[in-house]
mmCIF file of C-alpha atoms and ligand atoms in Angstrom:
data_model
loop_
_atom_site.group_PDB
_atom_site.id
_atom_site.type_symbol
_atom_site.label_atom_id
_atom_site.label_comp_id
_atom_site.label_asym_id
_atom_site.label_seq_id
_atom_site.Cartn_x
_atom_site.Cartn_y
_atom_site.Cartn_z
ATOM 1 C CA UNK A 1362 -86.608 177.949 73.681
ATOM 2 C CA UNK A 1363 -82.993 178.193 72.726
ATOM 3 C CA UNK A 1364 -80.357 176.265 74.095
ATOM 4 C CA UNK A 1365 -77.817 173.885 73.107
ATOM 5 C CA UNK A 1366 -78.455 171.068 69.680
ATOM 6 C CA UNK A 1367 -75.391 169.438 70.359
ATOM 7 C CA UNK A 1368 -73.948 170.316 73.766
ATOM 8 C CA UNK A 1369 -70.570 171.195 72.208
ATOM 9 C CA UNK A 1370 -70.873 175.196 71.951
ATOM 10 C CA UNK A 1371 -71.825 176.373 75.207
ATOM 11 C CA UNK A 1372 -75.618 176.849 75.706
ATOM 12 C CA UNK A 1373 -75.358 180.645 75.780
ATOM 13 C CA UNK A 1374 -73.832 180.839 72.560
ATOM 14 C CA UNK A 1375 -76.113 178.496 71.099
ATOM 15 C CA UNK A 1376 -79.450 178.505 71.005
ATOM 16 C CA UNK A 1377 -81.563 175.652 70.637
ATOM 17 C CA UNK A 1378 -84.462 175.661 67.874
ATOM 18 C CA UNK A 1379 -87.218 172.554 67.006
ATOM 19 C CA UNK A 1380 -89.087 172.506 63.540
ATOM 20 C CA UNK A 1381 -90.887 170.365 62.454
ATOM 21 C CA UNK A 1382 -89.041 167.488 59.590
ATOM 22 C CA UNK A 1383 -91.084 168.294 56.682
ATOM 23 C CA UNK A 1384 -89.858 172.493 57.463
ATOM 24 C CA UNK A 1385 -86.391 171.588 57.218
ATOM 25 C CA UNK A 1386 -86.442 169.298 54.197
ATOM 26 C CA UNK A 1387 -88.182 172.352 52.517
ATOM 27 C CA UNK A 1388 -85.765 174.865 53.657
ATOM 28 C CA UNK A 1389 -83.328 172.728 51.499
ATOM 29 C CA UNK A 1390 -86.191 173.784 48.953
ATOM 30 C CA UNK A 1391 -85.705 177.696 49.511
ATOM 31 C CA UNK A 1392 -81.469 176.916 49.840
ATOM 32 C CA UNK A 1393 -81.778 175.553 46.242
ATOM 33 C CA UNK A 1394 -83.493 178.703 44.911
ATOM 34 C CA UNK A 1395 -81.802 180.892 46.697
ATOM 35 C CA UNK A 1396 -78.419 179.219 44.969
ATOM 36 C CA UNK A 1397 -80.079 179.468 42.091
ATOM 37 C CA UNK A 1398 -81.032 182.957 41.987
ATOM 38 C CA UNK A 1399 -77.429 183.854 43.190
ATOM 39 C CA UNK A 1400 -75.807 181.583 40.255
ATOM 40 C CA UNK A 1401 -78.235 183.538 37.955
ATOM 41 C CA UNK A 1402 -76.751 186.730 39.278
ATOM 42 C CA UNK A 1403 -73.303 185.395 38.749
ATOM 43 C CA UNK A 1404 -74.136 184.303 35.233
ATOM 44 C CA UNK A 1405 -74.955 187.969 34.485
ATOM 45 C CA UNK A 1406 -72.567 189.805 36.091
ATOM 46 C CA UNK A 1407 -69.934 187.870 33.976
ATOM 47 C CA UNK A 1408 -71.612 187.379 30.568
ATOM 48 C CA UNK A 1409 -68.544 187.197 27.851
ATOM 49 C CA UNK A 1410 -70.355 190.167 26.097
ATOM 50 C CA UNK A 1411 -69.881 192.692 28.846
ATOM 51 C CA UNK A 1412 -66.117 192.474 28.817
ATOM 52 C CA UNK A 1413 -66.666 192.156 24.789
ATOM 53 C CA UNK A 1414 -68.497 195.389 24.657
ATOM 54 C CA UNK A 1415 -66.154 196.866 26.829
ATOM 55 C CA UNK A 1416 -63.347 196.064 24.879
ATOM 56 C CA UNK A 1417 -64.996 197.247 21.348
ATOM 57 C CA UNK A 1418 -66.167 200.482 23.386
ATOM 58 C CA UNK A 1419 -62.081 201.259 24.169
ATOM 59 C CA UNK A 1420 -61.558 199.823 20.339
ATOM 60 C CA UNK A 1421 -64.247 202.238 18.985
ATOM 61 C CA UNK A 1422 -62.922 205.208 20.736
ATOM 62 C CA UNK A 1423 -59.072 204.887 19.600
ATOM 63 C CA UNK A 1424 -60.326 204.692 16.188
ATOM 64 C CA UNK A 1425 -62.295 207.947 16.588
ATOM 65 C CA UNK A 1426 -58.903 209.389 17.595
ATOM 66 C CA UNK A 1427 -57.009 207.853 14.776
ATOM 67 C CA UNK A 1428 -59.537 209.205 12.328
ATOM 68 C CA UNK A 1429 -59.745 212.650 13.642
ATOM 69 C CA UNK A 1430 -56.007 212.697 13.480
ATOM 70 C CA UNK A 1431 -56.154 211.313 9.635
ATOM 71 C CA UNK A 1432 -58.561 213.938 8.406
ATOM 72 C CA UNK A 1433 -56.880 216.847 10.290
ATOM 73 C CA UNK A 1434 -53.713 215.494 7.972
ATOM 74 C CA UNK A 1435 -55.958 215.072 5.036
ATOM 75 C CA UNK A 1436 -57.203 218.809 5.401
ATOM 76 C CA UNK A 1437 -53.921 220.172 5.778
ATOM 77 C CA UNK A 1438 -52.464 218.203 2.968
ATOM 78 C CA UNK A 1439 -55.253 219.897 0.654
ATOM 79 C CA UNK A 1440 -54.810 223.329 1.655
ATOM 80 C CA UNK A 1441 -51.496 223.326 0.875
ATOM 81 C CA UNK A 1442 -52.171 221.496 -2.257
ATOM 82 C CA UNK A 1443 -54.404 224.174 -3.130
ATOM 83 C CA UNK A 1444 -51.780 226.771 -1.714
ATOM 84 C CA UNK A 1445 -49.305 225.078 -4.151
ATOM 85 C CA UNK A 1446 -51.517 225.160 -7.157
ATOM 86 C CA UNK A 1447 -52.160 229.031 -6.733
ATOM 87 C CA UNK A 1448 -48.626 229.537 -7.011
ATOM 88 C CA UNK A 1449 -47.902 227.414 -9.809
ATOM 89 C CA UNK A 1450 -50.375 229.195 -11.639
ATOM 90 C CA UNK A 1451 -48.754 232.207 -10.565
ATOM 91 C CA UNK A 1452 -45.582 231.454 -12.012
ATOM 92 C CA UNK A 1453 -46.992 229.746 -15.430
ATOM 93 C CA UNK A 1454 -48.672 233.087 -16.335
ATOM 94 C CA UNK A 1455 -45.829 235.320 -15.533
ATOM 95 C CA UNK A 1456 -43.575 233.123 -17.724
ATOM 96 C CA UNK A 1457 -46.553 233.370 -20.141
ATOM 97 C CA UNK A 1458 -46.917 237.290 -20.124
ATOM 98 C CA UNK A 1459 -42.871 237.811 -20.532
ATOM 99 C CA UNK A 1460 -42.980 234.946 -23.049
ATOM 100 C CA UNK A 1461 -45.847 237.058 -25.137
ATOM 101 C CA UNK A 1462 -43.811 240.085 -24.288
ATOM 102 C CA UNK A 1463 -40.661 238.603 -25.684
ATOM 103 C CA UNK A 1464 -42.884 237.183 -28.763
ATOM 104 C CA UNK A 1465 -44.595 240.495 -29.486
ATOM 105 C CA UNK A 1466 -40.936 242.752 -30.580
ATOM 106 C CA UNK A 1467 -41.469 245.170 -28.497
ATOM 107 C CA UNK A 1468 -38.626 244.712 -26.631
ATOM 108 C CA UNK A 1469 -35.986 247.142 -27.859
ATOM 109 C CA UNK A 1470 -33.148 246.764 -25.651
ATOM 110 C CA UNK A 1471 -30.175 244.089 -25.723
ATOM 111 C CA UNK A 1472 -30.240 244.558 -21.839
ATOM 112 C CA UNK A 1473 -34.516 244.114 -21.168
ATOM 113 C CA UNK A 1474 -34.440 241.024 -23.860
ATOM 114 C CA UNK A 1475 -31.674 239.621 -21.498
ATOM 115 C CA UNK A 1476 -33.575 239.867 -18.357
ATOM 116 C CA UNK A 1477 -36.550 238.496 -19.483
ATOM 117 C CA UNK A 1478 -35.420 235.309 -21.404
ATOM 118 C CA UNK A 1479 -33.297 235.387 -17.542
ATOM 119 C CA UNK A 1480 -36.298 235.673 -15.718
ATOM 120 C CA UNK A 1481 -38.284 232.745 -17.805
ATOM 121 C CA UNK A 1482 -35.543 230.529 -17.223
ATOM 122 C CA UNK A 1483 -36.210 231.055 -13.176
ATOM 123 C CA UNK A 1484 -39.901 231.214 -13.174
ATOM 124 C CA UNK A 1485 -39.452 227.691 -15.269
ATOM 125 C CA UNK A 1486 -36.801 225.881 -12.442
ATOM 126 C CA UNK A 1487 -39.293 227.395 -10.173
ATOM 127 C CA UNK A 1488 -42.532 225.963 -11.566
ATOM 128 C CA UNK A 1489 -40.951 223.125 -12.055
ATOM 129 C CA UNK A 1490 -39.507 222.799 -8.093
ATOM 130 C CA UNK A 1491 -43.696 223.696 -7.185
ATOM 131 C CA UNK A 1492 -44.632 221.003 -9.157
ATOM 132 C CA UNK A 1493 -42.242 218.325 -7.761
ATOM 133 C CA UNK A 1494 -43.427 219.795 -4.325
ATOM 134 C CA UNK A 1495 -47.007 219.347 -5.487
ATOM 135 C CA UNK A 1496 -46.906 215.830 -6.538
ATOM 136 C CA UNK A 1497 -45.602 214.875 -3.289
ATOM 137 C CA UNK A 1498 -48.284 216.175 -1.209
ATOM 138 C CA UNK A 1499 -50.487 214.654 -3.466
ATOM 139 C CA UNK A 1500 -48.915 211.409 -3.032
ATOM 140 C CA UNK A 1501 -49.431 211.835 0.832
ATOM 141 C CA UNK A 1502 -53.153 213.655 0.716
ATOM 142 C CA UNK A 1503 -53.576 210.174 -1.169
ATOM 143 C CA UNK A 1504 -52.089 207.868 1.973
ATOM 144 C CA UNK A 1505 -54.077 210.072 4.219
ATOM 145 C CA UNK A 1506 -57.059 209.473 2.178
ATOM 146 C CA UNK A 1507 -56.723 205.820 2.329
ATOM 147 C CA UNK A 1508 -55.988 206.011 6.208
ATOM 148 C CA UNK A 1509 -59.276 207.129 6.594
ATOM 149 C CA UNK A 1510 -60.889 205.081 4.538
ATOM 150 C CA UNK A 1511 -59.156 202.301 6.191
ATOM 151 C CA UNK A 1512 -60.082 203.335 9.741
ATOM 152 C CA UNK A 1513 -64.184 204.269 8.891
ATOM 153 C CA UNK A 1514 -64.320 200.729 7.676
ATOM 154 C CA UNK A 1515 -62.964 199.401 10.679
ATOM 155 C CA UNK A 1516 -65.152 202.100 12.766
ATOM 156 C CA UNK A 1517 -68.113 200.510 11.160
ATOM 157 C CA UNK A 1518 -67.190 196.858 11.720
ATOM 158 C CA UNK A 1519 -66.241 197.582 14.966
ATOM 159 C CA UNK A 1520 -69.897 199.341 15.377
ATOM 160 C CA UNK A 1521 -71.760 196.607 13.890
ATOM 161 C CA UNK A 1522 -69.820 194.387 16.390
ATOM 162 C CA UNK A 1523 -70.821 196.221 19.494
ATOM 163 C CA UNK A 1524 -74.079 196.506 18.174
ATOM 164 C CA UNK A 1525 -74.606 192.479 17.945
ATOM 165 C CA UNK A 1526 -72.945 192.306 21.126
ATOM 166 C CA UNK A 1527 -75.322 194.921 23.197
ATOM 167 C CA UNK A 1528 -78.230 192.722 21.709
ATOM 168 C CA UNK A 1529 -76.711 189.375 22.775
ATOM 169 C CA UNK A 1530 -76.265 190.659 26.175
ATOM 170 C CA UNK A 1531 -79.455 192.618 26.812
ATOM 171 C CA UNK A 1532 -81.214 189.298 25.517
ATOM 172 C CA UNK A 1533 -79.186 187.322 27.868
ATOM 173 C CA UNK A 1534 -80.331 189.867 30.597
ATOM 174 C CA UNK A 1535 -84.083 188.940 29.679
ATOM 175 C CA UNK A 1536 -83.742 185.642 30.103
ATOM 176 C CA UNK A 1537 -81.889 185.851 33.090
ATOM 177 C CA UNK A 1538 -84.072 188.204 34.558
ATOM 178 C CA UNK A 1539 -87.115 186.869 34.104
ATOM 179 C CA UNK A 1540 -85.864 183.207 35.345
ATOM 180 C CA UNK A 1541 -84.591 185.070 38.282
ATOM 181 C CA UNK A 1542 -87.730 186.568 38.946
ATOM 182 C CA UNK A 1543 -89.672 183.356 38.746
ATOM 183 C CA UNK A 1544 -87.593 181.615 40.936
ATOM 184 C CA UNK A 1545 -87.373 184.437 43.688
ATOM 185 C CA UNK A 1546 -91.360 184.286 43.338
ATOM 186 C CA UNK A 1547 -91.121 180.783 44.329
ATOM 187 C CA UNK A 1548 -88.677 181.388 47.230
ATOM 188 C CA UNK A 1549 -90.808 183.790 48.703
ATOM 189 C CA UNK A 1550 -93.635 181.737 49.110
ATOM 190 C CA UNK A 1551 -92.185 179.231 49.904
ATOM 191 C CA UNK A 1552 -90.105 181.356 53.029
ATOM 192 C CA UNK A 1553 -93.290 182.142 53.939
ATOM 193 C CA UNK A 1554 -94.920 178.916 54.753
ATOM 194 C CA UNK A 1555 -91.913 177.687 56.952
ATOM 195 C CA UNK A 1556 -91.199 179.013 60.541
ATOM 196 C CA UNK A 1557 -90.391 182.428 60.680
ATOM 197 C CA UNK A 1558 -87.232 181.497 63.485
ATOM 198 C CA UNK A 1559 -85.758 178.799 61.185
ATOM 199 C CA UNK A 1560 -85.647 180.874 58.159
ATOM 200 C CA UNK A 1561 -83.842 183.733 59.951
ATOM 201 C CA UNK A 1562 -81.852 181.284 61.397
ATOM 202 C CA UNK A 1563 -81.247 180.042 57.895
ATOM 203 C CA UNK A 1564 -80.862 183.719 56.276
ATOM 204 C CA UNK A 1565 -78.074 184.742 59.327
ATOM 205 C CA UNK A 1566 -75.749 181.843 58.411
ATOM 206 C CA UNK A 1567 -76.367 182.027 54.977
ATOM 207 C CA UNK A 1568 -74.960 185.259 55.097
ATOM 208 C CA UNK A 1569 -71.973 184.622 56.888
ATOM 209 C CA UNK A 1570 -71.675 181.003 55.242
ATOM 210 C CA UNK A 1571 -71.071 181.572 51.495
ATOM 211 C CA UNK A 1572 -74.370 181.896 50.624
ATOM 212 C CA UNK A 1573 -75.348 177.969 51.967
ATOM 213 C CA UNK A 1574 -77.424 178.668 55.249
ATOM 214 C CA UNK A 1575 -79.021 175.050 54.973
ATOM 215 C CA UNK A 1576 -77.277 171.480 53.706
ATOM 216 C CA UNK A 1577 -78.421 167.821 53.833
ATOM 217 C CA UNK A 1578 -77.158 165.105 55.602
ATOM 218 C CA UNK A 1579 -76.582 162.932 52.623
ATOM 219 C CA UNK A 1580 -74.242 159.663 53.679
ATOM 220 C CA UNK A 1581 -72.964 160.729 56.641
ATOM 221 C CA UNK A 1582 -71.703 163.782 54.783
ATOM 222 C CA UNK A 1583 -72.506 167.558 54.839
ATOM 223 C CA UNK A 1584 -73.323 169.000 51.788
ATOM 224 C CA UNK A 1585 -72.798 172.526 52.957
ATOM 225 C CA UNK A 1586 -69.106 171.841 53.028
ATOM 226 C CA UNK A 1587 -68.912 168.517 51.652
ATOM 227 C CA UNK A 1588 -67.176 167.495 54.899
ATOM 228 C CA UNK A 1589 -67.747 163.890 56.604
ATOM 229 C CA UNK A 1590 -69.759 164.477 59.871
ATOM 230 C CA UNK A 1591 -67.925 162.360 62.760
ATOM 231 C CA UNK A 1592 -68.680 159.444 64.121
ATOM 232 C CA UNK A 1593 -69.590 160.657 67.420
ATOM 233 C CA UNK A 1594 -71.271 163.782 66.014
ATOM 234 C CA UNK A 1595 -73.711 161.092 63.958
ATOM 235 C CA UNK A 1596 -74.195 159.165 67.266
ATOM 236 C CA UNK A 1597 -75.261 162.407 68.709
ATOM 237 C CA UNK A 1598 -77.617 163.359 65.986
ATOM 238 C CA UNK A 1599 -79.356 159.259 65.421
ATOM 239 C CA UNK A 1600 -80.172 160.312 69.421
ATOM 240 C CA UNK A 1601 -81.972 163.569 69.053
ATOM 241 C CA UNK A 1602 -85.445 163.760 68.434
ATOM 242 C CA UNK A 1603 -86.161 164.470 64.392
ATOM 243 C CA UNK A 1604 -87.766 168.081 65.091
ATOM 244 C CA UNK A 1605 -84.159 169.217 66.465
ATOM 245 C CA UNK A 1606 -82.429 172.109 63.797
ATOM 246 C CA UNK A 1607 -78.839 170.658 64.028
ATOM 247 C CA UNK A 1608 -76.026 172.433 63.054
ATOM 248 C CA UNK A 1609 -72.997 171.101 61.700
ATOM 249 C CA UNK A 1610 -70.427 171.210 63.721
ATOM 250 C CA UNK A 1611 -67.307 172.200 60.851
ATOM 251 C CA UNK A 1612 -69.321 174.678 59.227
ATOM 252 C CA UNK A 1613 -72.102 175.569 61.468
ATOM 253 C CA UNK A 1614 -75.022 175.633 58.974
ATOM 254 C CA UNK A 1615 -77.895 174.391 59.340
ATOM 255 C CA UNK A 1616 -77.694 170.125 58.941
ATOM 256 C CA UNK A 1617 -81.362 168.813 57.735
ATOM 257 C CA UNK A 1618 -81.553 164.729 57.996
ATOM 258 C CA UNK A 1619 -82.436 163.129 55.052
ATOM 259 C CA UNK A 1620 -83.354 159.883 53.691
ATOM 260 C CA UNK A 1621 -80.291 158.693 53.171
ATOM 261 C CA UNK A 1622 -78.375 160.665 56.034
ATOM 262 C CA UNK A 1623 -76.246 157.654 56.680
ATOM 263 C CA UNK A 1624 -76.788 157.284 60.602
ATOM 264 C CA UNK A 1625 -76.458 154.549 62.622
ATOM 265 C CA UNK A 1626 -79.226 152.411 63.657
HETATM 266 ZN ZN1 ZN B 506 -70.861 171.422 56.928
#
């Protein structure tokens, strides 16, 4: 039953297929939920939030590498703060014991009394050099401190963020789903009440065709590709018999007549 619809592809190459009006206005039916099904998938595939959770996710784990780095510095900072302290300590109670030692008189010779009031002397310039070493580090175990203080509150806002985010887009998924799913429902029974030959016709070219397999004929223009059908092409199609699947010549989908298809008397 295939041969040409409008004699200008040779026969062989295309075949020729009747259905009945009412079938081809409703495939128009199952190409406007199958658009909408693949808009739907569109929709989700580019929600804002993906690319937002994406970005937080790459925020999120530069942070955790900031912060590691900060408390490695804040450790190390207070070890040697503590390292420092031990030898200040050191040095304050040796000054102390030859201080007592000096107090106590029992220090007979000219040349022992001069060593130790020597050696207090250094032990002082010395605590005092750990102590200006000491307040330094505390200075920076105090920056470091901050830094991570700084960067847990932004690891938190950040979480919180993603957090919203996943929920806006799984919710957005629902919604989309389950209108997908309805409308697929819908398309499959209606695919299944029209002729089994026009809708594979209608799922090859929609294939090939940019997802449109099936377009009106709305005033003399395709809506497939939105192209004006030719004059003689509309002469052509007023002459065939309403049952004929047309295709459209630019753009080869199937071209259902409609109401208001525009063709000549
Ligand atoms: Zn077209």
């Amino acid at each position: 039953m295939w041969v040409s619809s409008l004699g200008r592809s040779p026969p062989w190459k295309e075949p020729r297929l009747d259905a009945d009006p009412q079938a081809q206005l409703r495939l128009l039916e199952l190409q406007a939920s199958d658009t909408a099904v693949d808009r739907l998938a569109a929709r989700r595939r580019s929600l804002p939030e993906i690319d937002e959770i994406r970005n937080l996710t790459a925020r999120l784990s530069a942070l955790a590498a900031d912060l590691v780095a900060a408390e490695t510095e804040g450790r190390d900072l207070g070890r040697a703060q503590t390292k420092l302290e031990g030898e200040v300590d050191a040095v304050r109670s040796r000054a102390a014991r030859d201080q007592s030692r000096l107090d106590s008189g029992a220090v007979g010779s000219a040349r022992e009394l001069e060593n130790l009031q020597s050696e207090i002397g250094s032990l002082g310039r010395r605590q005092g050099d750990l102590e200006e070493q000491l307040l330094e580090i505390m200075e920076n175990a105090e920056t470091a401190q901050a830094t991570v203080d700084r960067l847990r509150a932004e690891q938190a806002e950040a979480e919180a963020a993603r957090t919203a985010a996943e929920q806006r887009r799984d919710a957005a998924f629902s919604a989309i789903d389950a209108e997908s799913a309805q409308t697929t429902e819908r398309r499959t029974a209606l695919a299944a009440e029209l002729p089994a030959e026009l809708v594979a016709l209608y799922e090859k070219i929609r294939k090939s065709s940019g997802g449109i397999g099936a377009a009106g004929l709305v005033r003399r223009r395709c809506e497939g590709c939105h192209l004006e059908v030719g004059g003689s092409e509309l002469r052509e199609i007023a002459a065939l018999p309403l049952e004929r699947v047309l295709r459209h010549e630019d753009c080869r989908r199937i071209l259902v007549r409609t109401e208001d298809s525009g063709l000549p008397a």
